[in-house]
């Protein structure tokens, strides 16, 4: 059973290409933004997503929400003979689990879902595999990380996810989604270093495709392959946040090849693809943060080269890059450069409802980004309602529980004050009676 996940270790300030975060202030290195609110998607009405589980259609039939009816049908269709029907079913399941927190409903149907997902990843192709893999982290989050459920999901799904991630015949997108699912599944369900390191080595074998070539030239991987490399590196970095800082320092210093060399990761900064450059930069910051928490001189011999490389990317003005790419890159690498040079981590504030989540370490930010990539526009709902996710991000008890406790404390205080008032009234009444007797 996973513990409190807030570890002030190597953190990735992972900006993702899919993110719509406002980066218009190109000069700010410490910034704040609010989680995106849910919006309507194709074929799905999300008008009431902010209530954390109300019917999208504004009502219920016989106490059974409309979205639950659609979800039941989708779960049944996930095993249909038609490929397109299965894909459509996984899309509906994904949308529902993103926008609604329904652990009891999912718990009753988890085995059916697991079976459908396993078959689609094992025997399906491309889009079907990708959509099936996307549902896995959502199931973990919905089931609140229950140890028995986690063990079963890892036992059933890890082998097929690994096989697909390593399958050269599978599409790059399907392999990328399997890497992301593997990373989150093991981050949320396992904290055994002995289990995490072999999986991290597998991820390294995938993103090694973006290492510099033998002649120190950038990788020639195309955009789709680079996106897969970025996903594998992001999953690798997520598992890194589970490795104790002392163990990481020992692994890096021992040169036992369980951790890729800093030179190889630094070489990825020369990739022609933005997502690879950003993932590499944030991973380097993550490694430095974890190592520095154990040894303040960690990787000191490599620091000058890292600072020079990140400074170039933080001030990159090459016109052959898209304007938005340059802006996102500069914002990210200013934060990385500042951390390497001044040991100052960026602080990012996430506002949802009446609450605020502060991401003040690279580790916590990378964990948040990976979870947000899985939950998308439903992140607000789960931050407010999902106790397991709140525990992972160290948010504490749900606000409604805190309000109930506050009301109970207020009611108790009111009762005590009323009892004290009554006792004072009785005592004073008796004293008044005695004064009356003396006067008479």
Coordinates of C-alpha atoms in Angstrom, one line a residue:
X1 CA 0.0 0.0 0.0
X2 CA 1.6 3.3 -1.0
X3 CA 2.4 5.8 1.7
X4 CA 2.3 9.5 1.7
X5 CA 4.0 10.3 -1.6
X6 CA 5.3 13.8 -0.9
X7 CA 9.0 13.3 -1.1
X8 CA 11.3 16.3 -1.5
X9 CA 13.5 14.6 -4.0
X10 CA 14.5 15.0 -7.6
X11 CA 11.4 16.6 -9.2
X12 CA 10.4 17.2 -12.8
X13 CA 8.8 20.6 -13.6
X14 CA 7.3 18.7 -16.5
X15 CA 5.6 20.8 -19.0
X16 CA 3.9 18.6 -21.5
X17 CA 2.9 19.4 -25.1
X18 CA -0.7 18.5 -24.2
X19 CA -0.7 21.1 -21.5
X20 CA -2.7 24.3 -22.0
X21 CA -1.1 26.1 -19.1
X22 CA -0.7 29.9 -19.6
X23 CA 2.9 30.7 -20.3
X24 CA 2.3 34.1 -21.7
X25 CA 4.6 35.8 -19.2
X26 CA 7.9 34.8 -20.8
X27 CA 10.0 36.5 -18.2
X28 CA 8.6 34.8 -15.1
X29 CA 10.4 31.8 -13.6
X30 CA 8.2 31.5 -10.6
X31 CA 4.6 31.4 -11.7
X32 CA 1.1 30.3 -10.6
X33 CA -1.8 28.8 -12.5
X34 CA -5.1 27.1 -11.8
X35 CA -6.1 23.7 -12.9
X36 CA -8.2 23.7 -16.0
X37 CA -11.9 23.3 -15.5
X38 CA -13.7 20.5 -17.3
X39 CA -15.1 21.3 -20.7
X40 CA -17.5 19.6 -23.0
X41 CA -15.9 17.0 -25.3
X42 CA -17.2 15.3 -28.4
X43 CA -20.3 13.2 -27.8
X44 CA -20.2 13.8 -24.0
X45 CA -22.0 16.4 -21.9
X46 CA -20.0 17.6 -18.9
X47 CA -22.2 20.5 -17.8
X48 CA -22.1 19.4 -14.1
X49 CA -18.6 18.0 -13.8
X50 CA -17.7 20.4 -11.0
X51 CA -20.1 18.7 -8.6
X52 CA -17.8 15.6 -8.6
X53 CA -20.4 13.1 -9.7
X54 CA -23.7 14.6 -10.7
X55 CA -25.5 13.6 -13.9
X56 CA -24.2 15.3 -17.0
X57 CA -27.7 15.4 -18.3
X58 CA -29.0 17.1 -15.1
X59 CA -31.1 14.3 -13.8
X60 CA -31.4 10.6 -12.9
X61 CA -33.8 7.9 -13.8
X62 CA -34.9 5.8 -10.8
X63 CA -31.9 7.0 -8.8
X64 CA -29.5 5.8 -11.6
X65 CA -27.4 8.5 -13.2
X66 CA -27.4 8.8 -17.0
X67 CA -23.6 8.7 -17.2
X68 CA -23.7 5.4 -15.2
X69 CA -26.1 3.9 -17.8
X70 CA -23.7 5.0 -20.6
X71 CA -20.8 3.5 -18.6
X72 CA -22.5 0.2 -18.1
X73 CA -23.2 0.0 -21.8
X74 CA -19.6 1.0 -22.6
X75 CA -18.2 -1.7 -20.3
X76 CA -20.3 -4.3 -22.1
X77 CA -19.2 -2.9 -25.5
X78 CA -15.5 -3.1 -24.6
X79 CA -15.6 -6.8 -25.4
X80 CA -17.6 -6.4 -28.6
X81 CA -16.4 -8.1 -31.8
X82 CA -16.3 -4.8 -33.7
X83 CA -13.0 -2.9 -33.4
X84 CA -14.6 0.5 -33.7
X85 CA -17.2 -0.4 -31.1
X86 CA -14.5 -1.4 -28.6
X87 CA -12.6 1.9 -29.3
X88 CA -15.7 3.9 -28.8
X89 CA -16.4 2.0 -25.6
X90 CA -12.9 2.8 -24.2
X91 CA -13.3 6.4 -25.0
X92 CA -16.6 6.6 -23.1
X93 CA -15.1 4.8 -20.1
X94 CA -12.1 7.1 -20.2
X95 CA -14.3 10.2 -20.2
X96 CA -16.5 9.0 -17.4
X97 CA -13.7 8.0 -15.1
X98 CA -11.9 11.3 -15.8
X99 CA -14.9 13.5 -14.9
X100 CA -16.6 11.5 -12.1
X101 CA -15.4 10.0 -8.9
X102 CA -17.3 6.7 -8.5
X103 CA -15.2 4.2 -6.7
X104 CA -18.0 1.9 -5.5
X105 CA -19.5 1.7 -9.0
X106 CA -16.1 0.8 -10.4
X107 CA -15.2 -1.7 -7.6
X108 CA -18.2 -3.8 -8.5
X109 CA -17.1 -4.0 -12.2
X110 CA -13.3 -4.0 -11.9
X111 CA -12.7 -7.6 -13.0
X112 CA -14.8 -7.1 -16.1
X113 CA -12.9 -4.0 -17.0
X114 CA -9.5 -5.6 -16.3
X115 CA -10.3 -8.5 -18.5
X116 CA -11.4 -6.2 -21.4
X117 CA -8.3 -4.0 -21.0
X118 CA -5.9 -7.0 -20.9
X119 CA -7.4 -8.5 -24.1
X120 CA -7.4 -5.3 -26.0
X121 CA -3.7 -4.5 -25.1
X122 CA -2.6 -8.0 -25.8
X123 CA -4.5 -8.6 -29.1
X124 CA -5.6 -5.2 -30.3
X125 CA -3.8 -2.8 -32.6
X126 CA -2.7 0.9 -32.3
X127 CA -5.7 3.1 -31.3
X128 CA -7.4 0.3 -29.3
X129 CA -4.2 -0.5 -27.3
X130 CA -3.6 3.2 -26.7
X131 CA -7.2 3.8 -25.4
X132 CA -7.2 0.7 -23.3
X133 CA -3.8 1.7 -21.7
X134 CA -5.1 5.2 -20.9
X135 CA -7.8 3.7 -18.6
X136 CA -5.4 1.8 -16.3
X137 CA -4.2 4.8 -14.2
X138 CA -7.8 6.0 -14.0
X139 CA -8.8 2.6 -12.5
X140 CA -6.0 2.8 -9.9
X141 CA -7.1 6.3 -8.9
X142 CA -10.8 5.3 -8.8
X143 CA -10.1 2.2 -6.6
X144 CA -8.2 4.4 -4.2
X145 CA -5.0 2.4 -4.3
X146 CA -6.4 -0.6 -2.3
X147 CA -3.5 -3.0 -1.8
X148 CA -5.4 -6.1 -3.0
X149 CA -6.6 -4.3 -6.1
X150 CA -3.2 -2.9 -6.9
X151 CA -1.5 -6.3 -6.6
X152 CA -4.0 -7.9 -8.9
X153 CA -3.7 -5.1 -11.5
X154 CA 0.1 -5.2 -11.5
X155 CA 0.0 -9.0 -11.8
X156 CA -2.5 -9.0 -14.7
X157 CA -1.5 -5.8 -16.6
X158 CA 2.2 -5.3 -16.1
X159 CA 3.3 -8.2 -18.4
X160 CA 1.0 -7.1 -21.3
X161 CA 2.0 -3.5 -20.9
X162 CA 5.7 -4.4 -20.9
X163 CA 5.3 -6.6 -24.0
X164 CA 3.5 -3.9 -25.9
X165 CA 5.9 -1.1 -24.8
X166 CA 8.8 -3.2 -26.2
X167 CA 7.0 -4.4 -29.3
X168 CA 8.7 -2.8 -32.3
X169 CA 5.7 -3.7 -34.4
X170 CA 3.3 -1.7 -32.2
X171 CA 2.5 1.9 -33.0
X172 CA 4.6 4.6 -31.3
X173 CA 1.4 6.0 -29.7
X174 CA 0.4 2.7 -28.2
X175 CA 3.9 2.1 -26.8
X176 CA 4.0 5.6 -25.4
X177 CA 0.6 5.1 -23.6
X178 CA 1.8 1.8 -22.3
X179 CA 4.9 3.5 -20.8
X180 CA 2.7 6.1 -19.2
X181 CA 0.4 3.5 -17.8
X182 CA 3.3 1.4 -16.5
X183 CA 4.9 4.4 -14.8
X184 CA 1.7 5.4 -13.0
X185 CA 0.6 1.9 -12.1
X186 CA 3.9 1.2 -10.4
X187 CA 4.2 4.7 -8.9
X188 CA 0.8 4.4 -7.2
X189 CA 1.0 0.7 -6.4
X190 CA 4.6 -0.2 -5.5
X191 CA 7.4 1.3 -3.5
X192 CA 9.8 -1.6 -3.6
X193 CA 13.1 -0.4 -5.1
X194 CA 13.9 -3.9 -6.2
X195 CA 10.8 -3.9 -8.4
X196 CA 11.2 -0.3 -9.7
X197 CA 14.8 -0.4 -10.9
X198 CA 14.4 -3.2 -13.5
X199 CA 11.3 -1.3 -14.9
X200 CA 13.3 1.9 -15.0
X201 CA 16.0 0.0 -16.9
X202 CA 13.3 -1.1 -19.4
X203 CA 12.2 2.5 -19.9
X204 CA 15.9 3.5 -20.4
X205 CA 16.1 1.0 -23.2
X206 CA 13.2 2.8 -24.9
X207 CA 14.3 6.5 -24.5
X208 CA 17.9 5.6 -25.4
X209 CA 16.7 6.1 -28.9
X210 CA 17.1 9.9 -28.2
X211 CA 20.7 9.6 -26.9
X212 CA 23.4 11.2 -29.0
X213 CA 24.7 9.0 -31.7
X214 CA 28.2 7.6 -31.8
X215 CA 29.5 10.7 -33.6
X216 CA 27.9 12.9 -31.0
X217 CA 25.2 14.0 -33.4
X218 CA 21.5 14.4 -32.2
X219 CA 19.2 11.4 -32.7
X220 CA 17.4 11.2 -36.0
X221 CA 14.2 9.8 -34.4
X222 CA 11.0 11.2 -36.0
X223 CA 8.4 13.1 -34.1
X224 CA 6.3 10.0 -33.2
X225 CA 9.3 8.1 -32.0
X226 CA 10.5 11.1 -30.0
X227 CA 7.0 11.4 -28.3
X228 CA 7.4 7.8 -27.2
X229 CA 11.0 8.5 -25.9
X230 CA 9.6 11.5 -24.0
X231 CA 6.8 9.4 -22.5
X232 CA 9.3 6.7 -21.4
X233 CA 11.7 9.2 -19.9
X234 CA 8.8 10.9 -18.0
X235 CA 7.7 7.5 -16.6
X236 CA 11.3 6.8 -15.7
X237 CA 11.5 10.1 -13.8
X238 CA 8.2 9.4 -12.0
X239 CA 9.6 6.2 -10.6
X240 CA 12.8 8.0 -9.7
X241 CA 10.8 10.1 -7.2
X242 CA 10.2 6.8 -5.3
X243 CA 13.9 6.0 -5.0
X244 CA 15.5 7.1 -1.7
X245 CA 18.0 9.9 -2.3
X246 CA 20.8 7.9 -0.6
X247 CA 20.2 4.9 -2.9
X248 CA 20.2 7.2 -6.0
X249 CA 23.5 8.8 -5.0
X250 CA 25.0 5.3 -4.6
X251 CA 23.7 4.1 -7.9
X252 CA 25.0 7.2 -9.8
X253 CA 28.4 7.0 -8.1
X254 CA 28.9 3.3 -8.6
X255 CA 28.6 3.4 -12.4
X256 CA 26.8 0.1 -12.3
X257 CA 24.7 1.2 -15.3
X258 CA 21.4 0.9 -13.5
X259 CA 21.0 4.6 -13.9
X260 CA 21.9 6.3 -17.3
X261 CA 24.9 8.6 -17.1
X262 CA 24.5 12.3 -16.7
X263 CA 26.4 12.7 -20.0
X264 CA 23.8 10.7 -21.9
X265 CA 20.9 12.6 -20.4
X266 CA 22.6 15.9 -21.1
X267 CA 23.1 14.8 -24.7
X268 CA 19.3 14.5 -25.0
X269 CA 19.1 18.3 -24.6
X270 CA 20.3 18.5 -28.2
X271 CA 17.3 16.6 -29.5
X272 CA 15.5 18.4 -32.4
X273 CA 12.2 17.6 -30.6
X274 CA 10.9 20.0 -27.9
X275 CA 9.2 17.3 -25.7
X276 CA 12.5 15.3 -25.5
X277 CA 14.6 18.4 -24.6
X278 CA 12.1 19.5 -21.9
X279 CA 11.8 16.0 -20.4
X280 CA 15.6 15.6 -20.3
X281 CA 16.1 19.0 -18.7
X282 CA 13.5 18.4 -16.0
X283 CA 14.8 14.9 -15.3
X284 CA 18.3 16.3 -14.8
X285 CA 16.8 18.8 -12.3
X286 CA 15.0 15.9 -10.6
X287 CA 18.2 13.9 -10.3
X288 CA 20.1 16.9 -8.9
X289 CA 17.4 17.7 -6.4
X290 CA 17.3 14.1 -5.0
X291 CA 21.1 13.8 -4.9
X292 CA 21.6 17.2 -3.3
X293 CA 19.2 16.3 -0.5
X294 CA 21.7 13.6 0.5
X295 CA 25.0 15.1 -0.7
X296 CA 25.3 18.8 -1.3
X297 CA 28.3 18.2 -3.6
X298 CA 26.4 15.7 -5.8
X299 CA 27.5 15.8 -9.4
X300 CA 29.6 18.9 -8.8
X301 CA 32.1 17.9 -11.6
X302 CA 29.2 17.9 -14.2
X303 CA 27.5 21.1 -13.0
X304 CA 29.4 23.6 -15.2
X305 CA 28.5 21.7 -18.4
X306 CA 24.8 21.4 -17.3
X307 CA 24.6 25.1 -16.4
X308 CA 26.0 26.1 -19.8
X309 CA 23.7 23.7 -21.7
X310 CA 20.5 24.9 -19.9
X311 CA 21.5 28.5 -20.2
X312 CA 21.6 28.2 -24.0
X313 CA 18.2 26.6 -24.1
X314 CA 16.8 29.3 -21.7
X315 CA 17.9 32.0 -24.1
X316 CA 17.3 30.2 -27.4
X317 CA 16.0 32.5 -30.1
X318 CA 16.5 30.3 -33.2
X319 CA 13.8 31.3 -35.7
X320 CA 13.6 27.8 -37.1
X321 CA 11.7 26.8 -33.9
X322 CA 8.0 27.6 -33.6
X323 CA 7.3 30.8 -31.6
X324 CA 5.3 28.9 -29.0
X325 CA 8.0 26.2 -28.7
X326 CA 10.6 28.8 -28.0
X327 CA 8.4 30.4 -25.3
X328 CA 7.7 27.1 -23.6
X329 CA 11.3 26.0 -23.8
X330 CA 12.6 29.3 -22.4
X331 CA 10.2 29.2 -19.5
X332 CA 11.1 25.7 -18.6
X333 CA 14.8 26.0 -18.9
X334 CA 14.9 29.3 -17.0
X335 CA 13.6 27.3 -14.1
X336 CA 16.0 24.4 -14.6
X337 CA 19.0 26.8 -15.0
X338 CA 18.0 28.8 -11.9
X339 CA 17.8 25.6 -9.9
X340 CA 21.2 24.3 -11.1
X341 CA 22.9 27.6 -10.5
X342 CA 21.1 28.9 -7.4
X343 CA 19.4 25.8 -5.9
X344 CA 16.0 27.5 -6.1
X345 CA 13.0 25.4 -7.2
X346 CA 10.1 27.0 -8.9
X347 CA 6.9 27.4 -6.9
X348 CA 3.6 26.7 -8.7
X349 CA 0.2 27.2 -7.2
X350 CA -2.8 25.1 -8.3
X351 CA -6.1 26.5 -7.2
X352 CA -9.2 24.3 -7.2
X353 CA -12.5 25.3 -5.6
X354 CA -11.7 26.9 -2.2
X355 CA -8.4 25.1 -1.9
X356 CA -4.8 25.5 -3.1
X357 CA -2.1 23.0 -3.8
X358 CA 1.5 24.3 -3.7
X359 CA 4.1 22.5 -5.9
X360 CA 7.4 23.6 -4.4
X361 CA 9.7 20.8 -5.4
X362 CA 10.6 19.3 -8.7
X363 CA 9.5 15.9 -7.5
X364 CA 6.0 17.0 -6.4
X365 CA 5.5 18.9 -9.6
X366 CA 6.5 16.0 -11.8
X367 CA 4.1 13.7 -9.9
X368 CA 1.3 16.2 -10.3
X369 CA 2.0 16.6 -14.1
X370 CA 1.9 12.8 -14.6
X371 CA -1.4 12.6 -12.7
X372 CA -2.8 15.5 -14.6
X373 CA -1.9 14.0 -17.9
X374 CA -3.9 11.0 -17.0
X375 CA -6.9 12.9 -15.5
X376 CA -7.0 15.8 -17.9
X377 CA -9.8 18.3 -17.3
X378 CA -11.1 16.0 -14.5
X379 CA -8.2 16.9 -12.3
X380 CA -10.2 19.4 -10.2
X381 CA -12.9 16.8 -9.4
X382 CA -10.4 14.3 -8.1
X383 CA -8.3 16.8 -6.2
X384 CA -11.5 17.8 -4.3
X385 CA -13.1 14.3 -3.9
X386 CA -10.5 11.6 -4.2
X387 CA -9.0 10.8 -0.8
X388 CA -6.3 8.6 -2.4
X389 CA -5.1 11.3 -4.8
X390 CA -5.2 13.8 -2.0
X391 CA -2.9 11.5 0.0
X392 CA -0.5 11.1 -2.9
X393 CA -0.2 14.9 -3.2
X394 CA -0.2 15.5 0.6
X395 CA -3.4 17.6 0.5
X396 CA -4.9 16.1 3.7
X397 CA -8.5 15.4 4.5
X398 CA -11.2 16.4 2.0
X399 CA -12.6 19.9 2.5
X400 CA -16.1 18.7 3.3
X401 CA -14.7 16.5 6.0
X402 CA -12.9 19.4 7.5
X403 CA -16.0 21.5 7.3
X404 CA -18.0 18.8 9.0
X405 CA -15.4 18.6 11.8
X406 CA -15.4 22.3 12.1
X407 CA -19.2 22.4 12.4
X408 CA -19.2 19.6 14.9
X409 CA -16.6 21.4 17.0
X410 CA -18.7 24.6 16.8
X411 CA -21.8 22.8 17.8
X412 CA -20.0 21.1 20.7
X413 CA -18.6 24.5 21.8
X414 CA -22.1 26.0 21.6
X415 CA -23.5 23.2 23.7
X416 CA -20.8 23.6 26.4
X417 CA -21.4 27.4 26.5
X418 CA -25.1 26.8 26.8
X419 CA -24.6 24.4 29.7
X420 CA -22.3 26.8 31.4
X421 CA -24.8 29.7 30.9
X422 CA -27.5 27.5 32.4
X423 CA -25.3 26.7 35.4
X424 CA -24.5 30.3 36.0
X425 CA -28.1 31.3 35.7
X426 CA -29.1 28.7 38.4
X427 CA -26.3 29.8 40.7
X428 CA -27.1 33.5 40.4
X429 CA -30.8 32.7 40.9
X430 CA -30.0 31.1 44.2
X431 CA -27.8 34.0 45.3
X432 CA -30.6 36.4 44.5
X433 CA -33.0 34.4 46.6
X434 CA -30.5 34.6 49.6
X435 CA -30.1 38.4 49.2
X436 CA -33.9 38.8 49.2
X437 CA -34.1 36.8 52.5
X438 CA -31.5 39.1 54.2
X439 CA -33.2 42.3 53.2
X440 CA -36.6 41.1 54.5

